[in-house]
Short mmCIF file of C-alpha atoms in Angstrom, two decimals:
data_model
loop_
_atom_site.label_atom_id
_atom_site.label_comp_id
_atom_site.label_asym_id
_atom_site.label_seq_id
_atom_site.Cartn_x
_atom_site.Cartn_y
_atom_site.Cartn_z
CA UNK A 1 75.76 122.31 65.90
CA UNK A 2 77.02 122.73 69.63
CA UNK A 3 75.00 119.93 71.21
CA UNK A 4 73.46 119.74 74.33
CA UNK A 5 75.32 117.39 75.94
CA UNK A 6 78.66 115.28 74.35
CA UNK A 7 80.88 112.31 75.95
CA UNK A 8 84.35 112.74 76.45
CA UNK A 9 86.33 109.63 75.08
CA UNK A 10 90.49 109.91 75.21
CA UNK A 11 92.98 107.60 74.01
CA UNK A 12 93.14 105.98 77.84
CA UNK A 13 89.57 105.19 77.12
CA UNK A 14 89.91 103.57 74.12
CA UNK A 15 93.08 102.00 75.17
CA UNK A 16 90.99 100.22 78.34
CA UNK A 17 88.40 99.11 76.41
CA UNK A 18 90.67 97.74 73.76
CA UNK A 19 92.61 96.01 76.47
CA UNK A 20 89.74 94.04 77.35
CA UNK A 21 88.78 93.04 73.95
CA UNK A 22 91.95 91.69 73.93
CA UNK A 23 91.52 89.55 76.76
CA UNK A 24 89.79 86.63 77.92
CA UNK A 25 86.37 88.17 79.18
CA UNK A 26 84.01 89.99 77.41
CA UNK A 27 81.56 89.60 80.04
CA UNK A 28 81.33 87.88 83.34
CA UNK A 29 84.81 89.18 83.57
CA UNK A 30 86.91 90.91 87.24
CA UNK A 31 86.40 94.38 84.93
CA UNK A 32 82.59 94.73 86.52
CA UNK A 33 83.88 93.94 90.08
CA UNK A 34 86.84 95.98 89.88
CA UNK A 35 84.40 99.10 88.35
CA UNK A 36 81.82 98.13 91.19
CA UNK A 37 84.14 98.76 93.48
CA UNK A 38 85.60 101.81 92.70
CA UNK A 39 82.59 103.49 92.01
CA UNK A 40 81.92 102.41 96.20
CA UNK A 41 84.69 103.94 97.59
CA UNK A 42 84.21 106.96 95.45
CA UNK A 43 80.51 107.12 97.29
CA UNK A 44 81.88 105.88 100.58
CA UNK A 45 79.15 102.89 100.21
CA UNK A 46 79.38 99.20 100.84
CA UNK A 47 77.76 97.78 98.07
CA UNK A 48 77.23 99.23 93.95
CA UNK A 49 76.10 96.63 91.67
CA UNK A 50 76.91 97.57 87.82
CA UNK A 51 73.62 96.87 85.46
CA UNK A 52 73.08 97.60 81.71
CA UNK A 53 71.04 101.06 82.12
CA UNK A 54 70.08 103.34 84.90
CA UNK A 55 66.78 102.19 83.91
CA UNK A 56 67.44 98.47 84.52
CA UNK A 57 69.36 99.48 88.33
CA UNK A 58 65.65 101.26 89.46
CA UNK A 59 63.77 98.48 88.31
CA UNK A 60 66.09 96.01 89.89
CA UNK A 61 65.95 98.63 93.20
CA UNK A 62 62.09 98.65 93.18
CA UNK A 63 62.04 94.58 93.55
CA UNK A 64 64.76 94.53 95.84
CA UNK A 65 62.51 96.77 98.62
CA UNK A 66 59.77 94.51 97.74
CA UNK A 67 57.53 96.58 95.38
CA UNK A 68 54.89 94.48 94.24
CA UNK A 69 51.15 94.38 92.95
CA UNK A 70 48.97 96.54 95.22
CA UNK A 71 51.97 98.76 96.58
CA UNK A 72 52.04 102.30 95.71
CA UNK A 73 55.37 104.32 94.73
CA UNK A 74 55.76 108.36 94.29
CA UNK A 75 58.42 109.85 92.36
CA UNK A 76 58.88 113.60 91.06
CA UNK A 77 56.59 114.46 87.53
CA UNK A 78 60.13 116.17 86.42
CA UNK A 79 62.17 113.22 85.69
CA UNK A 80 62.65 110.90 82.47
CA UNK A 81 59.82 108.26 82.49
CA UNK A 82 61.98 105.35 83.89
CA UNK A 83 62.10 107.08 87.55
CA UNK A 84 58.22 106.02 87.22
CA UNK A 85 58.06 103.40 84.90
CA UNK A 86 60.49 101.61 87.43
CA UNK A 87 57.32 100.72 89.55
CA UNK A 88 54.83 99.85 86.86
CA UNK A 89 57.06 97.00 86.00
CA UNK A 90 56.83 95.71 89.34
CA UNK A 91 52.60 96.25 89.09
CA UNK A 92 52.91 99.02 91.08
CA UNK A 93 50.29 102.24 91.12
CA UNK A 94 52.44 105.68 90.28
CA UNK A 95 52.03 108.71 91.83
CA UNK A 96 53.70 111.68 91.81
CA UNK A 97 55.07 114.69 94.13
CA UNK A 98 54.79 117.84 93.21
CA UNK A 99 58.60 119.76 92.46
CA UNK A 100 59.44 123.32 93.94
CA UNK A 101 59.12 125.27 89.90
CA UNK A 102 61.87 127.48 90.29
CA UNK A 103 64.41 124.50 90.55
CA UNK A 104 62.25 121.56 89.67
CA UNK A 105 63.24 119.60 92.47
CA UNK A 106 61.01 117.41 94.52
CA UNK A 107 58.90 120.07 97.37
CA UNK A 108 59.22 119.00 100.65
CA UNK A 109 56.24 121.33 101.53
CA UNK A 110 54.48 119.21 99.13
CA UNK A 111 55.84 116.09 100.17
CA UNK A 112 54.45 116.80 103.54
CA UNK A 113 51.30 117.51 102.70
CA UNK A 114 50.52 114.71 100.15
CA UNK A 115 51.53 112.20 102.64
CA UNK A 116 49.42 113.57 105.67
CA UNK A 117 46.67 113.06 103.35
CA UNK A 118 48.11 109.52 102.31
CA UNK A 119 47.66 108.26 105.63
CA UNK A 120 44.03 110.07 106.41
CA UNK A 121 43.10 107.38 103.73
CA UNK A 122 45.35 104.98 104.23
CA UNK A 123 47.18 105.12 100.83
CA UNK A 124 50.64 105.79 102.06
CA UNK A 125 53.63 104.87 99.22
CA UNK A 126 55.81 101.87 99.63
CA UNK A 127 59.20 103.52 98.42
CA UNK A 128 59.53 107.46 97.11
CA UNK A 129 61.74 108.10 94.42
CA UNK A 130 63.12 111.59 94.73
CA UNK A 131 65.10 112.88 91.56
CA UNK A 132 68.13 114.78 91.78
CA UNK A 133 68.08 117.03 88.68
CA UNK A 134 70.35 118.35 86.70
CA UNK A 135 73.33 116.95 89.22
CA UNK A 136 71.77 119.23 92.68
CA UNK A 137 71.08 116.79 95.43
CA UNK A 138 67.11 117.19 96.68
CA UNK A 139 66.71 118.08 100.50
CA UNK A 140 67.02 114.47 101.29
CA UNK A 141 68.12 115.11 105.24
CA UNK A 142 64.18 116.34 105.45
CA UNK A 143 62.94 113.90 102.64
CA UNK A 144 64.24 110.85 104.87
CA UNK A 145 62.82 112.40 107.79
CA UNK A 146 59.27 112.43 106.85
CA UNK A 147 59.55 109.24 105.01
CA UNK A 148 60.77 107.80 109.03
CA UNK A 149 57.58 108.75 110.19
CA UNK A 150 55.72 106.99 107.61
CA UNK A 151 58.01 103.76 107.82
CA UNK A 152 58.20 104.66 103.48
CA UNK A 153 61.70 103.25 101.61
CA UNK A 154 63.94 105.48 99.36
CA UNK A 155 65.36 105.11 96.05
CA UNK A 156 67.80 108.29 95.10
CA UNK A 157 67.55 108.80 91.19
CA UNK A 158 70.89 110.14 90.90
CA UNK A 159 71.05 109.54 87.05
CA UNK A 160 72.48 113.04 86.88
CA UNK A 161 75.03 113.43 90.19
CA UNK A 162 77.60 110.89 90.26
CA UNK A 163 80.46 113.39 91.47
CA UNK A 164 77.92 115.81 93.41
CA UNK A 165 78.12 115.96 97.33
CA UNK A 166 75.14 116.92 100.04
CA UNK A 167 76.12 117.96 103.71
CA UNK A 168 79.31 116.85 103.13
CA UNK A 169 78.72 113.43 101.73
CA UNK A 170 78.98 112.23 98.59
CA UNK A 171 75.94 111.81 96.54
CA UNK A 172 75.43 107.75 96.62
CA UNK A 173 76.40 107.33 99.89
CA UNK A 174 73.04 106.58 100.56
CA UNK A 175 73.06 108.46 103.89
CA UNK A 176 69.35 108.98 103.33
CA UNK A 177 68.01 106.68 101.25
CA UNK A 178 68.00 102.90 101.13
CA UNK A 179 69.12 102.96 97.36
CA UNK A 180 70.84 104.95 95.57
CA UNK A 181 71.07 105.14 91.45
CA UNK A 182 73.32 106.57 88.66
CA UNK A 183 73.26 106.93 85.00
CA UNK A 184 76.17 106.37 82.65
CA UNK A 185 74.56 107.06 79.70
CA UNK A 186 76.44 109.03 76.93
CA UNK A 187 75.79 112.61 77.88
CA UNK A 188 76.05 111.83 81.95
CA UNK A 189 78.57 113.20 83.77
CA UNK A 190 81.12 109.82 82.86
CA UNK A 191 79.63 107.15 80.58
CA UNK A 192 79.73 103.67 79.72
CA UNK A 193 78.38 104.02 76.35
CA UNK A 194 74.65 102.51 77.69
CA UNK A 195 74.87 101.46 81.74
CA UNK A 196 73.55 102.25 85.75
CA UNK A 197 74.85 101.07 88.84
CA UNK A 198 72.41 100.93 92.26
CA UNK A 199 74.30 101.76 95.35
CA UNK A 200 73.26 100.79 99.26
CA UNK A 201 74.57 99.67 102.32
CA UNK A 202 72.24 97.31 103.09
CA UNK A 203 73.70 93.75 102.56
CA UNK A 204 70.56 92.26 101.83
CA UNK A 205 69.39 94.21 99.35
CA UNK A 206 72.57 94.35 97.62
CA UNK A 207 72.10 90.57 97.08
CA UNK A 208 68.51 90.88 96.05
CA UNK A 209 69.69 93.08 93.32
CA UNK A 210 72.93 90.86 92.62
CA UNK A 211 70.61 88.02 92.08
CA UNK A 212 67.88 89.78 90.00
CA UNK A 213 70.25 91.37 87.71
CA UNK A 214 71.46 87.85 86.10
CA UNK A 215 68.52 85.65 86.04
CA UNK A 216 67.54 84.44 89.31
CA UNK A 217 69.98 82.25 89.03
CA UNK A 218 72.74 81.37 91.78
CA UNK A 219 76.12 79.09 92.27
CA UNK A 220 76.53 79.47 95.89
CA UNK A 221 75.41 76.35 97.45
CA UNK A 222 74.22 78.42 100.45
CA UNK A 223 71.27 79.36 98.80
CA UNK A 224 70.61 75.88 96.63
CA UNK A 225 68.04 73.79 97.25
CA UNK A 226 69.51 70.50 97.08
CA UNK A 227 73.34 69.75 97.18
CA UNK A 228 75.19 70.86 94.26
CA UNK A 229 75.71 68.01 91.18
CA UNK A 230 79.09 69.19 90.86
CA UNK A 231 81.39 72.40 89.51
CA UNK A 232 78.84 73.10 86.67
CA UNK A 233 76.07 73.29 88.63
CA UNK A 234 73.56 76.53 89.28
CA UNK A 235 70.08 76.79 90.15
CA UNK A 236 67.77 79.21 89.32
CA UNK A 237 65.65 80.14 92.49
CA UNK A 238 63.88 83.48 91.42
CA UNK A 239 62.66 85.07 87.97
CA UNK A 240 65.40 87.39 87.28
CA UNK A 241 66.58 89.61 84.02
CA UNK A 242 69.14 90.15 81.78
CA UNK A 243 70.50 92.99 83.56
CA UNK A 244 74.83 92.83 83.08
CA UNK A 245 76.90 94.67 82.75
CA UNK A 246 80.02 93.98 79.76
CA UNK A 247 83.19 94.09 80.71
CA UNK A 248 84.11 96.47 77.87
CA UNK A 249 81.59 98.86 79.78
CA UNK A 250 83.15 98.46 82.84
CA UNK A 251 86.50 99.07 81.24
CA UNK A 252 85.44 102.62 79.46
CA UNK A 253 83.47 103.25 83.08
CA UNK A 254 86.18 102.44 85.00
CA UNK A 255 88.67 104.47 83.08
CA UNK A 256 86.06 107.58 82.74
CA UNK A 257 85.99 107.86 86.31
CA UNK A 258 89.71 108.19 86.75
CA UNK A 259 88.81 111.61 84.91
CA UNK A 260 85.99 112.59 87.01
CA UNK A 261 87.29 115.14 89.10
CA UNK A 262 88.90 117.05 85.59
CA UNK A 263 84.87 116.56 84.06
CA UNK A 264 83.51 118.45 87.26
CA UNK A 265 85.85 121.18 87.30
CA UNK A 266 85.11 122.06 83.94
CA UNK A 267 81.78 121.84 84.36
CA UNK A 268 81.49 124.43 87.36
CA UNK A 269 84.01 126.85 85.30
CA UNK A 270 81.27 126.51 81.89
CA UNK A 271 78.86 127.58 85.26
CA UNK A 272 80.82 130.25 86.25
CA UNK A 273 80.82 131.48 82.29
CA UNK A 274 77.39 131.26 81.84
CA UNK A 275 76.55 133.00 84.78
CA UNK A 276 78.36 135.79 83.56
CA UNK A 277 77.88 135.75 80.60
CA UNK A 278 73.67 135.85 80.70
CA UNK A 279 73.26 137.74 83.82
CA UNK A 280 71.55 140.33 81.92
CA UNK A 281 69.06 138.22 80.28
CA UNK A 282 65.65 138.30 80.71
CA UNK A 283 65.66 134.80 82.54
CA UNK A 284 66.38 133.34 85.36
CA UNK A 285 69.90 131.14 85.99
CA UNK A 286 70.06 127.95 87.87
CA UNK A 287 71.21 128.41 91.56
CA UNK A 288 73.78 126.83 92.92
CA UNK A 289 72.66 123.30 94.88
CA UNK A 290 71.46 123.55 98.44
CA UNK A 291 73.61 122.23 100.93
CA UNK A 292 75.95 120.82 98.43
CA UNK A 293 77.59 120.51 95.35
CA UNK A 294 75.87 120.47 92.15
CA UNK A 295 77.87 118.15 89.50
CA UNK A 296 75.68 120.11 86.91
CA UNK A 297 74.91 117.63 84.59
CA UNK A 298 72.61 120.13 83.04
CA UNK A 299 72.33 123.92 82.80
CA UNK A 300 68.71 125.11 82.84
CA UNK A 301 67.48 128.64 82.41
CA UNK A 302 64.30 129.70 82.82
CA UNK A 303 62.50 132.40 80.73
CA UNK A 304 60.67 135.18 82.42
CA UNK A 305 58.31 135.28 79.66
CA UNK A 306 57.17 131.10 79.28
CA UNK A 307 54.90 132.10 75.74
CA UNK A 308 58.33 132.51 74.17
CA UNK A 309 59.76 129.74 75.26
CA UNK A 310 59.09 127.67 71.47
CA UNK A 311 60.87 130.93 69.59
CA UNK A 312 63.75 131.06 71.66
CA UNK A 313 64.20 127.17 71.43
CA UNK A 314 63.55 127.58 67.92
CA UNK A 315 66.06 130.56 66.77
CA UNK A 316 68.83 128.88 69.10
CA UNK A 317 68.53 125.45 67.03
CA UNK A 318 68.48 127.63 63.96
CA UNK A 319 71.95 129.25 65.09
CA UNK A 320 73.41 126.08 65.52
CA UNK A 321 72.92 125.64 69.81
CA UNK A 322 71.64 121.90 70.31
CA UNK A 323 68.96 123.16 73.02
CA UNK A 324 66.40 120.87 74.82
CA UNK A 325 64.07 120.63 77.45
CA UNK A 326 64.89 118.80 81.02
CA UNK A 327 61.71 117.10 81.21
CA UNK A 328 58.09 117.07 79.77
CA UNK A 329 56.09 116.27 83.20
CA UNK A 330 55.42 112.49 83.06
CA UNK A 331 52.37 112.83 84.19
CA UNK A 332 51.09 114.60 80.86
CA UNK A 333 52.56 111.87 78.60
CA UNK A 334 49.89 110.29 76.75
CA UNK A 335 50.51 106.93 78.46
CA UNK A 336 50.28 108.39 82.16
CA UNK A 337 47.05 110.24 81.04
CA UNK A 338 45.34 106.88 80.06
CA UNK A 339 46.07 106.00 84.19
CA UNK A 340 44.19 108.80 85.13
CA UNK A 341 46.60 111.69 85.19
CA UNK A 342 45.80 115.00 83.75
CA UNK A 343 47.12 118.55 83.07
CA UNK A 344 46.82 120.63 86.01
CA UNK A 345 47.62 117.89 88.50
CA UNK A 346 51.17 119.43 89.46
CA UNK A 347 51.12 122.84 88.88
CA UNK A 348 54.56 123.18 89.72
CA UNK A 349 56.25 121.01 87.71
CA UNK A 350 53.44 122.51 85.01
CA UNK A 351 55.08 126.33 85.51
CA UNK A 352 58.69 124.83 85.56
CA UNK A 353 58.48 123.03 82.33
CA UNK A 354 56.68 125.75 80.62
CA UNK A 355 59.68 128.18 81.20
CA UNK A 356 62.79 125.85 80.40
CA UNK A 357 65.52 125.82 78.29
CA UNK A 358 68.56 123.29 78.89
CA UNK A 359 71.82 124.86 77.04
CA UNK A 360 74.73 122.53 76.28
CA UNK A 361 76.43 121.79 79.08
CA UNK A 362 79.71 119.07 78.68
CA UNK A 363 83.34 118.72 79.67
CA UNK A 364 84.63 119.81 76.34
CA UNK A 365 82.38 122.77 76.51
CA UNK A 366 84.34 125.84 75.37
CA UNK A 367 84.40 129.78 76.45
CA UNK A 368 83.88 130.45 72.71
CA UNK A 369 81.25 127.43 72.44
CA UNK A 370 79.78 129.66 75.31
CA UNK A 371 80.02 132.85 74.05
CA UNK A 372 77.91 132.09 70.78
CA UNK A 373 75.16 130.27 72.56
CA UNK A 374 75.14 133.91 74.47
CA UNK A 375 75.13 135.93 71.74
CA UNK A 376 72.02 133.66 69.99
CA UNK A 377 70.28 133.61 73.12
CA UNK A 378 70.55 137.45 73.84
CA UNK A 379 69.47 137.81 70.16
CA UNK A 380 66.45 135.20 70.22
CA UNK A 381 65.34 136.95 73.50
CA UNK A 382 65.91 140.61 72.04
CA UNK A 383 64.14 139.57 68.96
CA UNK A 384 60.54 138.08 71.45
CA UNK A 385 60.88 141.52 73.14
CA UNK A 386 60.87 143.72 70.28
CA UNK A 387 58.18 141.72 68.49
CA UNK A 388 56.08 141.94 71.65
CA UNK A 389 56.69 145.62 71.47
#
């Protein structure tokens, strides 16, 4: 089976991660810092603060902008649950903006719309979570410009575009967004095994987020209460999580990202193969990101005819491709439904999900790997056509 997405772990990796074991810190340790910071000059940011799961950095982003009970947060309906679940943990309402379905990212038409009617009734979000899918930036220069108007905070989901740029910048730099978050999960561009890190500029909120992500609980005697009892001492002055980062994370991270610009490059050339390679498909290839560079994370195509889409995805398994689907709209999971959400709500992100396929896409990725996920797609496809015939 060629799956869908693989890490890539080399003996430097393993080597990093053993050095740590060997060492006095398995947590709490200078590997977090030293990862933190590396990952900040990459993104040309001030602060990144390392957490446990791309998950656990938007949570910790939603509290740090203040998301609370009665507040109101909009993310995109093509996304893994956690860009919305983020806000239901803070007792949030969820709502969602319609995507653009030939690329699945967030509209801006729609964006602009949903919020002039927001603020006829005077149910405007907090924070918007735009999602940057597949590893191509959204429009975020016009995102953050409507979201001025309406005074409304940002949270980039960059789960899949550590390594992409947009106008210039790289993605994280959190040129349009108050917060900016990345996924390190297995089959993410680099990994950590499980982990996320939330990137901003704003000094503030990097400390809200610092603080949150271990507890509540502080040693600087700036922010005690009462003088400190002595070297031991620590207070805990807000309800806080579990949130850390281990050291033998931040080892494999930092050592992954030594290797990030090798990961991109082969990424783009397994674009540039597929490209060629299925041009004469009946589907429609992922364009290149807008204003940017994609670090194409995933590879989706998009079948002209969507009523095939469950053969296709079925006869590529069968040959051995490890296919799958980049996302099921949240708002149709049976969870979101019981909040009020129904089919038909996004039609957008309804026709983009209905004509998806997400081939394997990885650094180890071969031209032959390529080839025969061709060769069963062009045959799964041919097979639909001459069945419909």
């Amino acid at each position: 089976m060629i799956p869908y997405g693989r890490q890539n772990i080399d003996e430097s990796d393993i080597a990093a991660v053993l050095e740590v074991l060997q060492s006095d810190f398995l947590t709490q340790g200078p590997k977090v810092p030293e990862f933190e910071l590396a990952v900040s000059q990459l993104c040309q940011v001030n602060y990144a603060i390392a957490v446990n799961s791309a998950t656990s950095a938007l949570h910790l982003a939603c509290l740090a902008l203040g998301v609370t009970q009665g507040d109101i947060v909009w993310t995109s309906p093509i996304s893994f649950v956690a860009s919305a679940n983020c806000a239901l943990y803070c007792g949030a309402t969820i709502d969602f903006v319609d995507v653009d379905p030939d690329t699945g990212l967030m509209s801006v038409t729609a964006l602009a719309e949903k919020l002039q009617q927001a603020a006829t009734v005077q149910k405007l979000p907090k924070v918007l979570i735009p999602v940057h899918l597949a590893g191509h930036s959204c429009e975020m220069a016009a995102i953050h410009a409507l979201c001025l108007q309406y005074q409304i905070k940002i949270i980039e989901d960059a789960s899949h575009a550590i390594g992409a740029t947009y106008q210039g910048m790289p993605v994280g730099h959190c040129q349009f967004s108050d917060i900016c978050v990345f996924s390190f999960h297995p089959v993410k561009i680099i990994t950590t095994a499980e982990g996320g890190m939330a990137l901003t500029k704003d000094p503030a909120l990097a400390a809200q987020m610092q603080l949150h992500r271990s507890h509540g609980i502080t040693r600087d005697p700036l922010d005690m209460t009462e003088p400190s009892h002595g070297p031991w001492y620590y207070q805990q002055i807000e309800l806080g999580f579990n949130y850390r980062l281990t050291e033998l994370q931040a080892a494999l991270g930092l050592s992954q990202l030594h290797r990030l610009p090798q990961f991109l490059v082969a990424r783009q050339q397994a674009v540039e193969h597929y490209q060629t390679l299925l041009q004469h498909l009946p589907l429609q290839l992922p364009a290149a990101a807008v204003d940017g560079v994609s670090a194409w994370h995933l590879y989706i195509i998009r079948l002209d005819d969507a009523d095939s889409r469950l053969r296709v995805f079925e006869a590529l398994r069968a040959a051995g491709i490890g296919v799958n689907v980049h996302y099921i709209p949240i708002h149709t999971q049976p969870y979101y439904q019981q909040l009020g959400f129904q089919w038909g709500d996004f039609p957008g992100a309804e026709v983009f999900y209905s004509k998806i396929i997400s081939l394997p896409m990885y650094a180890d990725l071969t031209l032959s790997m390529q080839q025969q996920v061709a060769a069963a797609l062009a045959a799964a496809t041919g097979a639909v056509t001459s069945q419909q015939d």
